[in-house]
CSV table of C-alpha atoms in Angstrom, one decimal:
chain,number,residue,atom,x,y,z
A,1454,MET,CA,0.1,0.0,0.0
A,1455,LYS,CA,2.7,2.5,0.5
A,1456,ILE,CA,4.4,1.7,-2.6
A,1457,LYS,CA,1.3,2.5,-4.3
A,1458,MET,CA,0.8,5.8,-2.5
A,1459,THR,CA,4.5,6.9,-3.2
A,1460,SER,CA,4.1,6.1,-6.8
A,1461,PHE,CA,1.2,8.3,-7.1
A,1462,SER,CA,2.8,11.3,-5.0
A,1463,THR,CA,5.7,10.9,-7.6
A,1464,LEU,CA,4.1,10.7,-10.7
A,1465,ASN,CA,5.4,13.4,-12.9
A,1466,LEU,CA,3.1,15.4,-15.3
A,1467,THR,CA,4.7,15.0,-19.1
A,1468,LYS,CA,3.3,15.2,-22.5
A,1469,LYS,CA,3.1,11.2,-22.7
A,1470,ASN,CA,0.9,11.5,-19.5
A,1471,SER,CA,-1.2,14.3,-20.3
A,1472,PHE,CA,-2.0,13.0,-23.9
A,1473,ILE,CA,-3.6,9.9,-22.1
A,1474,PHE,CA,-5.7,11.7,-20.0
A,1475,ILE,CA,-6.9,13.8,-23.1
A,1476,LEU,CA,-7.6,10.6,-24.7
A,1477,ILE,CA,-9.3,8.8,-21.8
A,1478,PHE,CA,-11.7,12.0,-21.2
A,1479,THR,CA,-12.0,12.4,-25.0
A,1480,ALA,CA,-13.4,8.7,-25.3
A,1481,VAL,CA,-15.3,8.7,-22.0
A,1482,THR,CA,-17.3,11.7,-23.0
A,1483,VAL,CA,-18.1,10.5,-26.4
A,1484,ILE,CA,-19.9,7.1,-25.3
A,1485,ASP,CA,-21.4,9.1,-22.7
A,1486,SER,CA,-23.1,11.1,-24.7
A,1487,THR,CA,-23.6,8.9,-27.5
A,1488,ILE,CA,-25.4,5.7,-26.1
A,1489,VAL,CA,-28.5,7.3,-25.2
A,1490,GLU,CA,-28.9,8.5,-28.6
A,1491,PHE,CA,-27.6,5.3,-30.4
A,1492,SER,CA,-29.7,3.0,-28.2
A,1493,SER,CA,-32.9,5.4,-28.9
A,1494,TYR,CA,-32.4,5.4,-32.8
A,1495,SER,CA,-31.2,2.1,-33.5
A,1496,GLY,CA,-33.7,0.1,-30.8
A,1497,ALA,CA,-31.0,-1.8,-29.5
A,1498,ARG,CA,-32.0,-3.0,-26.0
A,1499,ILE,CA,-28.5,-3.0,-24.2
A,1500,PRO,CA,-28.9,-5.3,-21.0
A,1501,ILE,CA,-29.4,-3.2,-17.8
A,1502,TRP,CA,-26.4,-4.9,-16.2
A,1503,LEU,CA,-24.3,-3.8,-18.9
A,1504,ASN,CA,-25.1,-0.5,-18.9
A,1505,VAL,CA,-24.8,-0.2,-15.0
A,1506,ALA,CA,-21.2,-1.6,-15.5
A,1507,ILE,CA,-20.2,1.2,-18.2
A,1508,PHE,CA,-21.7,3.5,-15.9
A,1509,VAL,CA,-19.4,2.2,-12.9
A,1510,ILE,CA,-16.2,1.8,-14.8
A,1511,PHE,CA,-17.0,5.4,-16.3
A,1512,SER,CA,-17.3,6.8,-12.4
A,1513,ILE,CA,-14.3,4.7,-11.6
A,1514,LEU,CA,-12.2,6.9,-14.1
A,1515,PHE,CA,-13.5,10.3,-12.7
A,1516,LEU,CA,-13.1,9.4,-9.1
A,1517,THR,CA,-9.4,8.0,-9.7
A,1518,SER,CA,-8.0,10.6,-12.3
A,1519,SER,CA,-9.5,13.8,-10.4
A,1520,PRO,CA,-7.0,13.4,-7.2
A,1521,ILE,CA,-4.1,12.9,-9.8
A,1522,LEU,CA,-5.1,15.6,-11.5
A,1523,LEU,CA,-5.3,17.9,-8.4
A,1524,ASN,CA,-1.9,16.2,-7.2
A,1525,PHE,CA,-0.5,17.8,-10.7
A,1526,VAL,CA,-2.0,20.9,-9.9
A,1527,ARG,CA,-0.7,21.1,-6.6
A,1528,ARG,CA,3.0,20.3,-7.2
A,1529,ILE,CA,2.8,23.2,-10.0
A,1530,VAL,CA,1.3,25.9,-8.2
A,1531,SER,CA,3.4,25.3,-4.7
A,1532,ARG,CA,6.7,24.0,-6.4
A,1533,ASP,CA,6.7,21.4,-3.7
A,1534,PRO,CA,4.0,18.5,-3.0
A,1535,TYR,CA,4.7,19.2,0.6
A,1536,GLN,CA,4.4,22.7,1.1
A,1537,ALA,CA,1.1,24.1,1.8
A,1538,ILE,CA,-0.6,25.9,-1.5
A,1539,PRO,CA,-0.6,29.6,-1.8
A,1540,LEU,CA,-3.1,31.8,-0.9
A,1541,GLY,CA,-3.7,33.4,-4.2
A,1542,PHE,CA,-4.9,29.7,-5.1
A,1543,ARG,CA,-5.9,28.3,-2.1
A,1544,TYR,CA,-9.2,29.7,-2.3
A,1545,PHE,CA,-9.8,28.0,-5.4
A,1546,HIS,CA,-8.4,24.7,-4.4
A,1547,THR,CA,-10.7,24.6,-1.7
A,1548,ILE,CA,-14.1,25.0,-3.8
A,1549,ILE,CA,-12.5,22.0,-6.3
A,1550,SER,CA,-11.8,19.9,-3.4
A,1551,ALA,CA,-15.3,20.7,-2.0
A,1552,THR,CA,-17.2,20.0,-5.2
A,1553,LEU,CA,-14.9,16.6,-5.9
A,1554,ILE,CA,-15.9,15.3,-2.6
A,1555,LEU,CA,-19.5,16.3,-3.0
A,1556,THR,CA,-19.8,15.0,-6.5
A,1557,GLY,CA,-17.9,11.5,-5.4
A,1558,SER,CA,-20.3,11.2,-2.3
A,1559,LEU,CA,-23.4,11.7,-4.9
A,1560,LEU,CA,-21.8,9.2,-7.3
A,1561,LEU,CA,-21.3,6.5,-4.5
A,1562,ILE,CA,-24.7,7.5,-3.2
A,1563,ILE,CA,-26.5,6.6,-7.1
A,1564,ILE,CA,-24.3,3.6,-7.8
A,1565,PHE,CA,-25.5,1.9,-4.0
A,1566,GLN,CA,-28.8,2.9,-5.0
A,1567,MET,CA,-28.9,1.1,-8.1
A,1568,LEU,CA,-26.9,-2.2,-7.2
A,1569,VAL,CA,-29.0,-2.4,-4.0
A,1570,LEU,CA,-32.0,-0.8,-4.5
A,1571,ASN,CA,-32.4,-1.3,-8.3
A,1572,LYS,CA,-33.4,2.7,-8.7
A,1573,TYR,CA,-31.7,6.0,-8.1
A,1574,SER,CA,-33.4,9.3,-6.9
A,1575,LEU,CA,-33.5,12.1,-9.4
A,1576,ASN,CA,-33.2,14.6,-6.5
A,1577,LEU,CA,-29.4,13.0,-6.7
A,1578,LEU,CA,-29.1,13.9,-10.5
A,1579,GLU,CA,-30.6,17.6,-10.0
A,1580,ALA,CA,-28.1,18.5,-6.7
A,1581,GLN,CA,-25.3,17.2,-9.1
A,1582,THR,CA,-26.0,19.3,-12.1
A,1583,TYR,CA,-26.2,22.6,-9.6
A,1584,ILE,CA,-22.7,21.6,-8.1
A,1585,SER,CA,-20.9,21.1,-11.1
A,1586,TYR,CA,-22.6,24.2,-12.7
A,1587,ILE,CA,-22.4,26.5,-10.2
A,1588,SER,CA,-18.7,26.0,-9.7
A,1589,ALA,CA,-17.8,25.4,-12.9
A,1590,LEU,CA,-19.1,28.9,-13.6
A,1591,VAL,CA,-16.8,30.3,-10.6
A,1592,PHE,CA,-14.2,29.1,-12.1
A,1593,LEU,CA,-14.8,30.7,-15.6
A,1594,SER,CA,-15.9,33.8,-14.0
A,1595,PHE,CA,-12.2,34.0,-12.7
A,1596,LEU,CA,-10.8,33.3,-16.0
A,1597,ILE,CA,-12.6,35.8,-17.6
A,1598,PHE,CA,-11.9,38.6,-15.1
A,1599,LEU,CA,-8.1,37.6,-16.0
A,1600,PHE,CA,-8.2,37.8,-19.6
A,1601,ALA,CA,-10.7,41.0,-19.4
A,1602,GLY,CA,-7.7,42.9,-17.0
A,1603,TRP,CA,-5.0,41.7,-19.4
A,1604,LEU,CA,-7.0,42.8,-22.5
A,1605,THR,CA,-7.4,46.2,-21.0
A,1606,SER,CA,-3.5,46.4,-20.2
A,1607,LYS,CA,-3.1,45.3,-23.8
A,1608,ARG,CA,-5.1,45.5,-26.9
A,1609,ASN,CA,-4.4,42.0,-28.8
A,1610,TYR,CA,-7.0,40.1,-30.8
A,1611,ILE,CA,-6.0,36.9,-29.3
A,1612,ILE,CA,-6.6,37.6,-25.8
A,1613,MET,CA,-9.7,39.6,-27.3
A,1614,LEU,CA,-11.3,36.2,-28.8
A,1615,TYR,CA,-10.3,34.0,-26.0
A,1616,THR,CA,-12.3,36.6,-23.6
A,1617,VAL,CA,-15.3,36.6,-25.5
A,1618,ALA,CA,-15.1,32.8,-26.0
A,1619,PHE,CA,-15.1,32.3,-22.6
A,1620,SER,CA,-18.0,34.1,-21.9
A,1621,LEU,CA,-19.9,32.8,-24.3
A,1622,ILE,CA,-19.2,29.5,-22.9
A,1623,SER,CA,-20.3,30.8,-19.4
A,1624,VAL,CA,-23.6,32.3,-20.7
A,1625,ASN,CA,-24.4,28.5,-22.4
A,1626,LEU,CA,-23.5,27.1,-18.9
A,1627,VAL,CA,-26.3,29.0,-17.6
A,1628,ILE,CA,-28.6,28.1,-20.3
A,1629,SER,CA,-28.3,24.9,-20.1
A,1630,LEU,CA,-28.8,24.9,-16.1
A,1631,ILE,CA,-32.1,26.3,-16.9
A,1632,TYR,CA,-32.6,24.2,-19.9
A,1633,ILE,CA,-32.0,20.8,-17.5
A,1634,GLU,CA,-33.9,22.1,-14.8
A,1635,PHE,CA,-37.0,22.3,-16.9
A,1636,TYR,CA,-36.8,18.5,-17.9
A,1637,PHE,CA,-36.1,17.9,-14.1
A,1638,SER,CA,-39.3,19.7,-13.1
A,1639,PHE,CA,-41.5,18.3,-16.1
A,1640,SER,CA,-40.7,14.6,-13.9
A,1641,VAL,CA,-43.5,13.6,-11.9
A,1642,LEU,CA,-42.0,10.1,-10.3
A,1643,ARG,CA,-38.5,11.3,-8.4
A,1644,ASP,CA,-37.3,7.7,-8.8
A,1645,VAL,CA,-35.4,6.3,-11.8
A,1646,LYS,CA,-36.2,2.9,-12.3
A,1647,PRO,CA,-34.6,0.2,-14.7
A,1648,TYR,CA,-36.6,0.6,-17.9
A,1649,PRO,CA,-35.2,0.2,-21.4
A,1650,ILE,CA,-33.6,3.9,-22.6
A,1651,THR,CA,-35.8,3.8,-25.4
A,1652,SER,CA,-38.7,4.1,-23.4
A,1653,TYR,CA,-37.3,7.1,-21.7
A,1654,VAL,CA,-36.4,9.0,-24.8
A,1655,VAL,CA,-40.1,8.2,-26.1
A,1656,ASN,CA,-41.8,9.7,-23.4
A,1657,LEU,CA,-39.5,12.5,-23.2
A,1658,PRO,CA,-41.4,15.7,-22.5
A,1659,GLY,CA,-40.8,19.4,-24.1
A,1660,SER,CA,-42.2,22.5,-24.5
A,1661,PRO,CA,-41.6,26.1,-26.7
A,1662,ILE,CA,-39.4,27.4,-23.6
A,1663,THR,CA,-37.1,24.3,-24.1
A,1664,GLU,CA,-37.0,24.5,-27.8
A,1665,SER,CA,-36.0,28.1,-27.7
A,1666,LEU,CA,-33.1,27.5,-25.2
A,1667,SER,CA,-32.3,24.9,-27.2
A,1668,VAL,CA,-31.7,27.3,-30.2
A,1669,VAL,CA,-29.9,29.6,-28.2
A,1670,PHE,CA,-27.8,26.5,-26.5
A,1671,ASP,CA,-26.7,26.0,-30.1
A,1672,ILE,CA,-25.9,29.6,-31.4
A,1673,LEU,CA,-23.6,29.9,-28.1
A,1674,ALA,CA,-22.0,27.0,-28.6
A,1675,LEU,CA,-21.3,27.3,-32.4
A,1676,SER,CA,-20.2,31.0,-31.6
A,1677,SER,CA,-17.9,30.1,-29.1
A,1678,PHE,CA,-16.3,27.3,-31.4
A,1679,LEU,CA,-15.8,30.0,-34.1
A,1680,LEU,CA,-14.0,32.2,-31.8
A,1681,MET,CA,-11.8,29.7,-30.3
A,1682,TRP,CA,-11.2,27.9,-34.0
A,1683,ILE,CA,-10.2,31.0,-34.8
A,1684,ALA,CA,-7.6,31.8,-32.1
A,1685,THR,CA,-6.0,28.6,-32.2
A,1686,GLY,CA,-5.7,28.7,-36.0
A,1687,ILE,CA,-3.8,31.9,-35.1
A,1688,LEU,CA,-1.3,30.4,-32.7
A,1689,LEU,CA,-0.9,27.4,-34.9
A,1690,SER,CA,-0.1,29.3,-37.8
A,1691,GLN,CA,3.6,28.6,-37.8
A,1692,TYR,CA,2.8,24.9,-38.9
A,1693,ARG,CA,1.6,26.4,-42.6
A,1694,HIS,CA,5.0,27.0,-43.2
A,1695,LYS,CA,6.3,23.0,-42.3
A,1696,MET,CA,2.9,21.5,-43.3
A,1697,GLY,CA,2.3,23.5,-46.1
A,1698,ARG,CA,-0.7,26.2,-46.5
A,1699,ILE,CA,-2.7,23.6,-48.5
A,1700,ARG,CA,-2.4,20.5,-45.9
A,1701,PHE,CA,-2.3,22.9,-43.0
A,1702,PHE,CA,-5.9,24.7,-44.1
A,1703,SER,CA,-7.3,21.6,-44.6
A,1704,LEU,CA,-6.4,19.7,-41.6
A,1705,MET,CA,-7.5,22.9,-39.7
A,1706,SER,CA,-10.9,22.9,-42.0
A,1707,ILE,CA,-12.1,19.6,-41.1
A,1708,PRO,CA,-12.9,20.1,-37.4
A,1709,LEU,CA,-14.8,23.2,-38.3
A,1710,ILE,CA,-16.9,21.2,-40.8
A,1711,TYR,CA,-17.2,18.5,-39.0
A,1712,TYR,CA,-18.7,20.6,-36.0
A,1713,ILE,CA,-21.0,22.7,-38.3
A,1714,PHE,CA,-22.6,20.1,-40.4
A,1715,PRO,CA,-25.0,18.8,-37.7
A,1716,PHE,CA,-26.4,22.5,-37.7
A,1717,GLN,CA,-27.9,21.9,-41.3
A,1718,ASN,CA,-30.9,20.9,-40.1
A,1719,TYR,CA,-31.7,24.3,-39.4
A,1720,PHE,CA,-31.3,25.4,-43.1
A,1721,GLY,CA,-33.2,22.6,-44.5
A,1722,ASP,CA,-32.1,18.7,-43.7
A,1723,VAL,CA,-30.0,17.6,-46.8
A,1724,PHE,CA,-30.5,13.8,-45.7
A,1725,PHE,CA,-34.7,14.1,-45.7
A,1726,LEU,CA,-34.6,11.5,-48.8
A,1727,LEU,CA,-32.4,8.9,-47.2
A,1728,LEU,CA,-34.0,9.5,-44.0
A,1729,SER,CA,-37.8,8.7,-44.9
A,1730,SER,CA,-36.6,5.9,-47.0
A,1731,SER,CA,-34.6,4.3,-44.3
A,1732,PRO,CA,-35.3,6.0,-40.9
A,1733,VAL,CA,-33.6,3.7,-38.6
A,1734,ILE,CA,-30.2,2.6,-40.7
A,1735,PHE,CA,-29.7,6.3,-41.4
A,1736,SER,CA,-30.0,7.4,-38.0
A,1737,VAL,CA,-27.8,4.8,-36.6
A,1738,ILE,CA,-25.1,5.8,-39.5
A,1739,TYR,CA,-25.5,9.7,-38.6
A,1740,VAL,CA,-24.9,9.5,-35.0
A,1741,LEU,CA,-22.3,7.1,-35.2
A,1742,ILE,CA,-20.4,9.5,-37.7
A,1743,PHE,CA,-21.2,12.5,-35.8
A,1744,SER,CA,-21.2,12.0,-32.4
A,1745,ALA,CA,-17.5,13.4,-31.5
A,1746,THR,CA,-18.1,17.0,-32.9
A,1747,LYS,CA,-17.4,18.6,-29.9
A,1748,GLN,CA,-14.5,16.0,-28.8
A,1749,VAL,CA,-12.8,16.8,-32.1
A,1750,GLY,CA,-12.8,20.4,-31.7
A,1751,ALA,CA,-11.6,19.9,-28.3
A,1752,LEU,CA,-8.9,18.0,-29.3
A,1753,LEU,CA,-7.8,20.7,-31.5
A,1754,PHE,CA,-7.9,23.4,-28.9
A,1755,SER,CA,-6.0,21.9,-26.8
A,1756,LEU,CA,-3.2,21.3,-29.2
A,1757,SER,CA,-2.5,25.2,-28.9
A,1758,PHE,CA,-1.4,24.4,-25.1
A,1759,TRP,CA,0.0,20.9,-25.8
A,1760,THR,CA,2.5,21.6,-28.6
A,1761,THR,CA,3.5,24.9,-27.1
A,1762,SER,CA,4.9,23.2,-23.8
A,1763,SER,CA,7.6,21.9,-26.2
A,1764,LEU,CA,9.0,25.3,-27.0
A,1765,VAL,CA,9.3,26.3,-23.6
A,1766,HIS,CA,12.0,24.9,-21.3
A,1767,HIS,CA,10.6,26.5,-18.1
A,1768,ASP,CA,9.7,23.3,-16.0
A,1769,ARG,CA,6.9,25.4,-14.0
A,1770,VAL,CA,5.4,27.1,-17.5
A,1771,TYR,CA,5.8,23.7,-19.5
A,1772,LYS,CA,3.6,21.8,-17.1
A,1773,SER,CA,0.9,24.7,-16.5
A,1774,LEU,CA,0.4,24.5,-20.6
A,1775,LEU,CA,-0.2,21.0,-20.2
A,1776,ILE,CA,-2.6,21.5,-17.3
A,1777,SER,CA,-4.1,24.2,-19.7
A,1778,SER,CA,-4.5,21.6,-22.6
A,1779,ILE,CA,-6.2,18.8,-20.5
A,1780,GLY,CA,-8.5,21.6,-19.0
A,1781,MET,CA,-9.5,22.5,-22.5
A,1782,VAL,CA,-10.3,19.5,-23.8
A,1783,ILE,CA,-12.5,18.7,-20.8
A,1784,LEU,CA,-14.2,21.8,-20.9
A,1785,PHE,CA,-15.5,21.6,-24.3
A,1786,CYS,CA,-16.1,18.0,-24.1
A,1787,SER,CA,-18.4,18.4,-21.3
A,1788,THR,CA,-20.7,20.9,-22.9
A,1789,GLU,CA,-23.0,17.9,-23.9
A,1790,ILE,CA,-26.7,18.0,-22.3
A,1791,ALA,CA,-28.5,15.8,-24.8
A,1792,PRO,CA,-28.1,12.7,-22.5
A,1793,LEU,CA,-28.8,14.2,-19.3
A,1794,ARG,CA,-32.0,15.9,-19.9
A,1795,SER,CA,-33.1,12.3,-20.7
A,1796,HIS,CA,-32.6,10.7,-17.0
A,1797,VAL,CA,-32.2,7.4,-18.1
A,1798,TYR,CA,-31.2,4.2,-16.0
A,1799,PRO,CA,-28.3,4.7,-15.4
A,1800,PRO,CA,-27.7,8.1,-15.4
A,1801,TYR,CA,-25.7,8.7,-18.7
A,1802,GLY,CA,-24.5,12.2,-19.1
A,1803,LEU,CA,-24.0,12.8,-15.6
A,1804,ILE,CA,-20.2,11.5,-15.9
A,1805,THR,CA,-19.4,14.3,-18.5
A,1806,GLU,CA,-21.1,16.8,-16.4
A,1807,VAL,CA,-19.0,16.3,-13.3
A,1808,PHE,CA,-16.2,16.9,-15.5
A,1809,ILE,CA,-16.9,20.5,-16.3
A,1810,PRO,CA,-15.9,22.4,-12.9
A,1811,LEU,CA,-12.6,20.6,-12.9
A,1812,GLY,CA,-11.9,21.2,-16.6
A,1813,ALA,CA,-12.6,25.0,-15.7
A,1814,TYR,CA,-10.2,24.6,-12.8
A,1815,LEU,CA,-7.2,23.1,-14.5
A,1816,LEU,CA,-7.9,26.1,-17.5
A,1817,LEU,CA,-7.8,28.5,-15.0
A,1818,VAL,CA,-4.8,27.5,-13.0
A,1819,GLY,CA,-2.8,26.6,-15.9
A,1820,ILE,CA,-3.2,29.5,-18.1
A,1821,PHE,CA,-2.7,32.2,-14.8
A,1822,THR,CA,0.2,30.0,-13.4
A,1823,SER,CA,2.0,30.6,-16.9
A,1824,ALA,CA,1.1,33.9,-17.0
A,1825,GLN,CA,2.4,34.5,-13.3
A,1826,GLN,CA,5.8,32.7,-14.2
A,1827,ILE,CA,6.4,34.8,-17.3
A,1828,SER,CA,5.8,37.9,-15.6
A,1829,GLN,CA,8.1,37.4,-12.8
A,1830,ASP,CA,11.1,35.6,-15.2
A,1831,THR,CA,12.9,38.1,-17.1
A,1832,ARG,CA,14.9,36.0,-18.7
A,1833,LEU,CA,12.2,33.7,-19.9
A,1834,ARG,CA,10.3,36.8,-21.5
A,1835,ARG,CA,13.6,37.7,-23.2
A,1836,GLU,CA,13.4,34.2,-24.8
A,1837,PHE,CA,9.8,35.1,-25.8
A,1838,TYR,CA,10.9,38.2,-27.5
A,1839,LYS,CA,13.5,36.7,-29.4
A,1840,SER,CA,11.2,33.9,-31.0
A,1841,ALA,CA,9.5,34.6,-34.0
A,1842,GLU,CA,7.0,31.2,-33.1
A,1843,SER,CA,3.1,32.1,-33.3
A,1844,GLN,CA,2.4,29.8,-30.4
A,1845,LEU,CA,4.3,31.8,-28.2
A,1846,SER,CA,2.5,35.3,-28.7
A,1847,LEU,CA,-0.4,34.5,-26.4
A,1848,LEU,CA,2.0,33.6,-23.5
A,1849,LYS,CA,3.9,36.6,-24.0
A,1850,ASP,CA,1.1,38.8,-24.4
A,1851,ILE,CA,-0.4,37.6,-20.8
A,1852,GLY,CA,2.9,37.2,-19.2
A,1853,VAL,CA,3.8,41.1,-20.0
A,1854,SER,CA,0.2,42.2,-19.4
A,1855,GLN,CA,0.4,40.4,-16.0
A,1856,MET,CA,3.6,42.2,-15.4
A,1857,GLU,CA,2.3,45.2,-15.9
A,1858,LYS,CA,-0.7,44.7,-13.4
A,1859,GLU,CA,1.8,43.6,-10.8
A,1860,PHE,CA,3.9,46.8,-11.2
A,1861,GLU,CA,0.6,48.7,-11.3
A,1862,ALA,CA,0.1,47.2,-7.8
A,1863,LYS,CA,3.7,47.6,-6.2
A,1864,ILE,CA,3.5,51.2,-7.6
A,1865,LYS,CA,0.2,51.6,-5.4
A,1866,SER,CA,1.7,50.1,-2.8
A,1867,LEU,CA,4.9,52.5,-2.5
A,1868,GLN,CA,2.5,55.4,-2.8
A,1869,GLN,CA,0.3,54.2,0.1
A,1870,ARG,CA,3.5,53.4,1.9
A,1871,SER,CA,5.0,56.8,0.9
A,1872,ILE,CA,1.9,58.8,2.3
A,1873,LEU,CA,2.1,57.0,5.8
A,1874,SER,CA,5.7,57.7,6.4
A,1875,GLU,CA,5.0,61.3,5.4
A,1876,ARG,CA,2.1,61.2,8.0
A,1877,LYS,CA,4.5,59.7,10.5
A,1878,ASN,CA,7.4,62.3,9.6
A,1879,GLU,CA,9.4,59.0,8.8
A,1880,PRO,CA,12.0,58.7,6.2
A,1881,HIS,CA,11.2,58.2,2.6
A,1882,LEU,CA,11.3,55.0,0.6
A,1883,GLU,CA,14.5,53.1,0.2
A,1884,GLU,CA,16.1,54.8,-3.1
A,1885,GLN,CA,17.4,51.5,-4.2
A,1886,HIS,CA,13.8,49.7,-3.8
A,1887,VAL,CA,12.7,52.4,-6.3
A,1888,LYS,CA,15.5,51.9,-8.8
A,1889,GLU,CA,15.2,48.1,-8.9
A,1890,ILE,CA,11.1,48.7,-10.0
A,1891,LEU,CA,12.4,51.2,-12.6
A,1892,ARG,CA,15.1,49.1,-13.9
A,1893,ASP,CA,12.7,46.2,-14.5
A,1894,VAL,CA,10.8,48.5,-16.4
A,1895,LEU,CA,13.5,50.0,-18.4
A,1896,ASN,CA,14.5,46.5,-19.1
A,1897,GLU,CA,11.1,45.5,-20.6
A,1898,LEU,CA,10.8,48.3,-22.6
A,1899,TYR,CA,14.3,47.7,-24.2
A,1900,TYR,CA,13.6,44.1,-25.2
A,1901,SER,CA,10.0,44.5,-26.3
A,1902,LYS,CA,11.4,46.8,-29.0
A,1903,LYS,CA,14.4,45.2,-29.8
């Protein structure tokens, strides 16, 4: 037992490990969000025991991966796994720890109810929905606040794209919560029993309000996807010289076309004839082909952080970028509400939902740690100024913006101390302290111009 605990605590975050996490999360969310649709269209009746087994396996993956990722974050922000988490991150770490503990408890209770009582309470599913969405909104709100602050310090279109995209995702989470809550309120029975999945989907209620919210959800999801796709394309633009323009734009366009294509239903279904002639076969093929539109886009968006980590030789920034890439995948893979509204047995879509706050937290900590470290490391900023890699432009801009904010905070602090010293008739601040701040500012201006 001691050997396992030691190996767990010493597990190091690398590109290989992060890529494994990304693939696991992608696979879990694809299956978890597709199996309800597949069963309802195909009419296939998967045995109840197999459905429960799949849900239990997915729950175990969540319960084991979450502590590992939190351990990675602790080692990044504190630089030592045995040190206390710095005050700036302690509040966020407390929130995510409490969220994961509550989530783990609710998952175990739901599993216990299914295995022992042959049912589960819809109240638990509803409570978990509020926990996941509200905690994710807290982390995304602070992330948007950071990007907005960097945008005011440095007018940059990439920072602006990320700011607007994350803002749209936050609004989308609010719409999703309202949308799912309507379906929870429609259900008269508060205990979900093991009926075939098709029976839940066929009897799924609806209303004009839910249809309107569904349209708003699609518009916000598409808008945030397009903005993130543009920002990712700009950051990865250096590869058009290595790969060739035609190959680069072809590879970049595939996720966009793949994501947009299902929205053709709003403009007239081009497959209407095939759907009317053989609805079952066509529906099954359609679901299987277009079941991973969000996940493919999430993989593309994470590449901007995952590949950038290879260009950075600073260990803390390197690992922060890997954490950001994992958070980006989790966040965009988890914005799926279709299976959860059906509240089938077992609750497919729940595992996708419980990952949302973890993804938002990893993205917040990863990006902020990178910016903070770059703002404090003059040598690292010099390397970024000398490099022509487009992937480093976002890091350079948020790092410099964070440095400017920290300089402003120092100057305000000096002014306040100076006023207090004048009131108390104490000597003025040390001249050396002021010279150090001015020297840092002049060096930064020198290398930015150079």
